[in-house]
mmCIF file of C-alpha atoms in Angstrom:
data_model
loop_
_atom_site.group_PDB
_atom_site.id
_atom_site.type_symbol
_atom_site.label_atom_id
_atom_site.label_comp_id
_atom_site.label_asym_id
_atom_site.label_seq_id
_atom_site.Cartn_x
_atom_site.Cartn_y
_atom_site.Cartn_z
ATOM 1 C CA UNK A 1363 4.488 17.470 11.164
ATOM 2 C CA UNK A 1364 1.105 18.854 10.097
ATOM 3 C CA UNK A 1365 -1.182 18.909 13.112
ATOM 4 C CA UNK A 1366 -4.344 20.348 11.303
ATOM 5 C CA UNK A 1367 -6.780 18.104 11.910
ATOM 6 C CA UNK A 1368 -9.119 18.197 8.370
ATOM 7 C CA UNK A 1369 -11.855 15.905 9.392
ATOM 8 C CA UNK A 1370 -13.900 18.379 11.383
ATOM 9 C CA UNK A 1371 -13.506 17.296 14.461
ATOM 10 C CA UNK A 1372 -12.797 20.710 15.814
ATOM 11 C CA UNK A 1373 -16.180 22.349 13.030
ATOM 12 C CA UNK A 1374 -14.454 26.061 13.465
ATOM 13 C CA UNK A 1375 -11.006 25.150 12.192
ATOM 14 C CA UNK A 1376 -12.742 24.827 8.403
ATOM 15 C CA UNK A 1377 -14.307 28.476 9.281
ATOM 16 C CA UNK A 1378 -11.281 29.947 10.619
ATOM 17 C CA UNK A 1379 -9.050 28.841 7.687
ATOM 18 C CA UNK A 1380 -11.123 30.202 5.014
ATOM 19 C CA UNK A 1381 -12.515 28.150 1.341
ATOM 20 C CA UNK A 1382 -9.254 28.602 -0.115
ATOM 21 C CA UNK A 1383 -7.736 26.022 2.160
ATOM 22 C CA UNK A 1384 -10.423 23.308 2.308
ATOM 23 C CA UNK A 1385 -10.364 23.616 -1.664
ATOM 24 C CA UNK A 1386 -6.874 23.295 -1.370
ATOM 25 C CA UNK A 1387 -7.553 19.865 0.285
ATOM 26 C CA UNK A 1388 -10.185 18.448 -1.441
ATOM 27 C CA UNK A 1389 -8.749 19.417 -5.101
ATOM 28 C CA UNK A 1390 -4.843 19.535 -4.503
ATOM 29 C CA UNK A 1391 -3.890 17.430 -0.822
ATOM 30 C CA UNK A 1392 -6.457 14.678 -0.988
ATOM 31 C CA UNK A 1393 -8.034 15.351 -4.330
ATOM 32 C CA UNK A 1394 -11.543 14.304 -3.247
ATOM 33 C CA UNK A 1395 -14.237 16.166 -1.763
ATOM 34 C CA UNK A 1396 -14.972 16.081 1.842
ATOM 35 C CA UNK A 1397 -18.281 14.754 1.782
ATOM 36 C CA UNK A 1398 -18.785 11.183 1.093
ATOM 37 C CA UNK A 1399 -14.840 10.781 1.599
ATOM 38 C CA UNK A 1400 -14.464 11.170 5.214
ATOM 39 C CA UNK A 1401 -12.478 8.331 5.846
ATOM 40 C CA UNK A 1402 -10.239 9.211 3.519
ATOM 41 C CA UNK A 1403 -10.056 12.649 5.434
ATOM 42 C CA UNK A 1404 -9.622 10.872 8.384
ATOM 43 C CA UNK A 1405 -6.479 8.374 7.375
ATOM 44 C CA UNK A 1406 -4.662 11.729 6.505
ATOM 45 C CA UNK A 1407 -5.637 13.441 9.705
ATOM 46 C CA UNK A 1408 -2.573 13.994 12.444
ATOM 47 C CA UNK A 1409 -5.079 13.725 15.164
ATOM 48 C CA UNK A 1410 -6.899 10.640 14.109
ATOM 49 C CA UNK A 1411 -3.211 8.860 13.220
ATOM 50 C CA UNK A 1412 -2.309 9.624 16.830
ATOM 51 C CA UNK A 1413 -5.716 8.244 18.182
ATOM 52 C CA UNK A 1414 -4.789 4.956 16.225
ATOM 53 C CA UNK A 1415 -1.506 5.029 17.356
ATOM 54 C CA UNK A 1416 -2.323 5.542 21.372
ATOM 55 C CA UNK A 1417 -5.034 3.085 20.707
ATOM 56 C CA UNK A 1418 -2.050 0.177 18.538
ATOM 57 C CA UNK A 1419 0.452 1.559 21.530
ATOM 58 C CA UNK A 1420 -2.065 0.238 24.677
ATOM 59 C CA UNK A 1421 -2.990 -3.239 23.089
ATOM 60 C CA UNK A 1422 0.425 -4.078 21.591
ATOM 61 C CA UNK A 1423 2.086 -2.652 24.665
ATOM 62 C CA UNK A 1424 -0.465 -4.966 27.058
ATOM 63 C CA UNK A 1425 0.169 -7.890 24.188
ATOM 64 C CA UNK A 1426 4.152 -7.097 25.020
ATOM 65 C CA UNK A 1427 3.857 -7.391 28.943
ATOM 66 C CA UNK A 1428 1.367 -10.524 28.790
ATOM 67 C CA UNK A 1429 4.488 -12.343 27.478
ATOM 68 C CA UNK A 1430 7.061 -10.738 29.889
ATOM 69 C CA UNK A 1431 8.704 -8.411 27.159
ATOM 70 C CA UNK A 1432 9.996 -5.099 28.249
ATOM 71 C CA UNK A 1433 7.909 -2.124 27.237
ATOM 72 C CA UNK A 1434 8.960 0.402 24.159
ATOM 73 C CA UNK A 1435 8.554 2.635 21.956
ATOM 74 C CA UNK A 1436 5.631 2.794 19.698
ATOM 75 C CA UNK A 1437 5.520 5.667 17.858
ATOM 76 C CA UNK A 1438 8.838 7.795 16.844
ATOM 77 C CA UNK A 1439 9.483 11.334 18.636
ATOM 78 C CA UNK A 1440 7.617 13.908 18.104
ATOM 79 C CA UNK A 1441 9.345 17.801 18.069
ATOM 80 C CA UNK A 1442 5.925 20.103 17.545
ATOM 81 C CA UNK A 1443 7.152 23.651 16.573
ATOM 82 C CA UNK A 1444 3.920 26.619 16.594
ATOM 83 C CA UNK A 1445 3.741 29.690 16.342
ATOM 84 C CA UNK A 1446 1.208 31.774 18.559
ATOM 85 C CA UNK A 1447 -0.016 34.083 15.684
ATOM 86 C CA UNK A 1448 -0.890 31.048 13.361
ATOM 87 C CA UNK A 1449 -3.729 31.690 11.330
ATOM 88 C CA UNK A 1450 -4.116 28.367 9.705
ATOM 89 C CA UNK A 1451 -4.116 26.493 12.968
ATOM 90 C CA UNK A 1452 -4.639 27.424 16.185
ATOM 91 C CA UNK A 1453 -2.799 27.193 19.171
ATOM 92 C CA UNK A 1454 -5.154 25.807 20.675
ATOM 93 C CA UNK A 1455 -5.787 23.112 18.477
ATOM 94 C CA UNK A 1456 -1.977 22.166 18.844
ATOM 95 C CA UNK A 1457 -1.854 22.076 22.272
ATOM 96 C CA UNK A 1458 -4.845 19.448 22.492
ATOM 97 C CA UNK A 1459 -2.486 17.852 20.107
ATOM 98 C CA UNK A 1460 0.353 17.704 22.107
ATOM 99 C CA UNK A 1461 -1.739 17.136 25.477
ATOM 100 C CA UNK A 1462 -2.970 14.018 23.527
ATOM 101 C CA UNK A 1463 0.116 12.588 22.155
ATOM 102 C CA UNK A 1464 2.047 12.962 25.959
ATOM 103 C CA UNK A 1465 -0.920 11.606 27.376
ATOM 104 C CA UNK A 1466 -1.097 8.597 24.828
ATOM 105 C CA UNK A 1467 2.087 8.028 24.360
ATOM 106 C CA UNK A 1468 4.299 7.422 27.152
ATOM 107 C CA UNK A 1469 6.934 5.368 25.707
ATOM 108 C CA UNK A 1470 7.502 8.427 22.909
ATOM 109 C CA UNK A 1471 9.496 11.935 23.413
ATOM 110 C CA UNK A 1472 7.081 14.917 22.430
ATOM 111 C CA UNK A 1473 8.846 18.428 22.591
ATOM 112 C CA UNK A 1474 6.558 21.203 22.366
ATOM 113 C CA UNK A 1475 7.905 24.353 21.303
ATOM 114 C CA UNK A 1476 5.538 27.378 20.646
ATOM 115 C CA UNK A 1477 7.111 30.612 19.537
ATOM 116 C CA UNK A 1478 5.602 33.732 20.503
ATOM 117 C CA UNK A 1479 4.586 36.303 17.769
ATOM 118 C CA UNK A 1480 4.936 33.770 15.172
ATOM 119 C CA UNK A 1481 3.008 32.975 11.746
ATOM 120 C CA UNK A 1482 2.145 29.926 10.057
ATOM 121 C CA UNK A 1483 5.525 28.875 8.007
ATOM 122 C CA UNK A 1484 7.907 31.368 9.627
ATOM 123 C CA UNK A 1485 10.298 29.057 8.426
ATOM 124 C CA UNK A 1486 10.366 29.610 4.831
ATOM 125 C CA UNK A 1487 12.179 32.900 5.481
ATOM 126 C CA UNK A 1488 15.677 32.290 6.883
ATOM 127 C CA UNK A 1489 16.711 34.358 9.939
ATOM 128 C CA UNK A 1490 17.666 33.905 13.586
ATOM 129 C CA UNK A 1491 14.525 32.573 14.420
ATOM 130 C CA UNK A 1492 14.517 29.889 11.697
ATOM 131 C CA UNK A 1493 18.099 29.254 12.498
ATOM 132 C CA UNK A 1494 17.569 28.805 16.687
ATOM 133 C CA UNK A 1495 14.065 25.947 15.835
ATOM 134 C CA UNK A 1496 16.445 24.151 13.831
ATOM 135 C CA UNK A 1497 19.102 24.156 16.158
ATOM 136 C CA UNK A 1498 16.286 23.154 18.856
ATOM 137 C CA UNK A 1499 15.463 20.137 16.546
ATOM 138 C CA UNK A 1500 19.042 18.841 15.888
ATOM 139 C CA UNK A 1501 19.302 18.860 19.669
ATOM 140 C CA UNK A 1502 16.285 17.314 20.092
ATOM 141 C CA UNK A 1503 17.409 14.481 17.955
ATOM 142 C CA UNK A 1504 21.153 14.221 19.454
ATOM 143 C CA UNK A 1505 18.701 13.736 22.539
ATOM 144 C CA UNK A 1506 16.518 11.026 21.365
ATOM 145 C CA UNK A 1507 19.700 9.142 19.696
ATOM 146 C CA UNK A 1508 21.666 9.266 22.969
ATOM 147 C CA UNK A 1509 18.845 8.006 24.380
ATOM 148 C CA UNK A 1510 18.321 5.035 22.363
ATOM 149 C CA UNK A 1511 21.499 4.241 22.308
ATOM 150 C CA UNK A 1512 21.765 3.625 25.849
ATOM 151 C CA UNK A 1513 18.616 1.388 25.861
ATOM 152 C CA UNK A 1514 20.748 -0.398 23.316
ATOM 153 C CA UNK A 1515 23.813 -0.346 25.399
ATOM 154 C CA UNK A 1516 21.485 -1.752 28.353
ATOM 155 C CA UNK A 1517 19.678 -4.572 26.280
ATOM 156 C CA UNK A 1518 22.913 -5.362 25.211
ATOM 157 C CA UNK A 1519 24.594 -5.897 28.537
ATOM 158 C CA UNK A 1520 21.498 -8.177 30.009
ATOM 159 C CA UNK A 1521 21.504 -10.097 26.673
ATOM 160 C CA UNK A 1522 25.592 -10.483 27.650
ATOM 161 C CA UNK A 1523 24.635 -11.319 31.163
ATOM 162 C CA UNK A 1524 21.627 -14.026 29.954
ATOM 163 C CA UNK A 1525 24.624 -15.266 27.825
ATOM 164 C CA UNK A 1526 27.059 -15.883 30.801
ATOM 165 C CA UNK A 1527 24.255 -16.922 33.145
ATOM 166 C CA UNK A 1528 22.513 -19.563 30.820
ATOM 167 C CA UNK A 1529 24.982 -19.684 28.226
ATOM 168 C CA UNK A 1530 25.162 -22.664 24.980
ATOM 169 C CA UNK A 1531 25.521 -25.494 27.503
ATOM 170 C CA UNK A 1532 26.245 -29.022 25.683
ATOM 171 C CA UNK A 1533 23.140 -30.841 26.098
ATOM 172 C CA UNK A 1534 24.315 -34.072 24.008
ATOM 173 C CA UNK A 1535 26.220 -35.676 26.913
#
């Protein structure tokens, strides 16, 4: 995912990144300027999606317990791959990203993986490091499957045990 936040909640990130980018946004990403369209700005914004997500995650996770439901996931995993040379978005920027999202989100994996002496879209150039990140993210997901696959496994065994405990009885005699 994209974590640069185009709303201007961090002001310097539009500064750092130079016109070319912003008019990148406003004629080519969104299509609309930023001014007068900031809402727009803001539905397309990583940061603001994951503030609506923590904020959906806490009431529908509260609205889940109030009627004795088991807690879950909200939100699918997240795998954040940055480079420490990016000049498009800044490392710091990312981190309050991630910092946010395993804050927030405590039902979701978030793997954080910042490559030193790294540019924006190292990836577009094949070599080892390319090759080792998307190693790291087919691991990543192996991870998360295994994981929710044993939830599965364990949901399945208590409905099995509900089943044998308070199973169809015959209620017409």
């Amino acid at each position: 995912i994209s974590v640069l936040d185009v709303t201007h909640t961090h002001p310097d990130q539009w500064e750092r990144i130079g016109g070319n980018v912003r008019m990148l946004f406003e004629r080519i990403v969104i299509g609309k300027p930023y001014e007068g369209n900031e809402e727009l700005y803001r539905a397309h914004s990583p940061l603001h999606v994951l503030e609506r997500h923590i904020l959906n995650a806490a009431s529908s996770r509260a609205a889940r317990l109030a009627r004795g439901l088991l807690d879950g996931p909200d939100v699918p995993p997240l795998m954040i791959v940055h480079g420490t040379l990016d000049t498009l978005v800044s490392v710091e920027h990312v981190r309050y990203f991630v910092d946010r999202a395993t804050a927030g989100l405590r039902d979701t994996p978030v793997c954080y993986v910042e490559l030193p002496y790294t540019h924006h879209a190292f990836e577009l150039l094949y070599g080892p490091r390319t090759a080792y990140t998307v190693d790291a993210a087919c691991r990543f997901m192996c991870v998360v499957h295994d994981q929710y696959m044993h939830r599965r496994l364990q949901e399945h065994a208590v409905d099995r045990k509900l089943q044998s405990n308070y199973g169809s009885h015959d209620r017409s005699s």
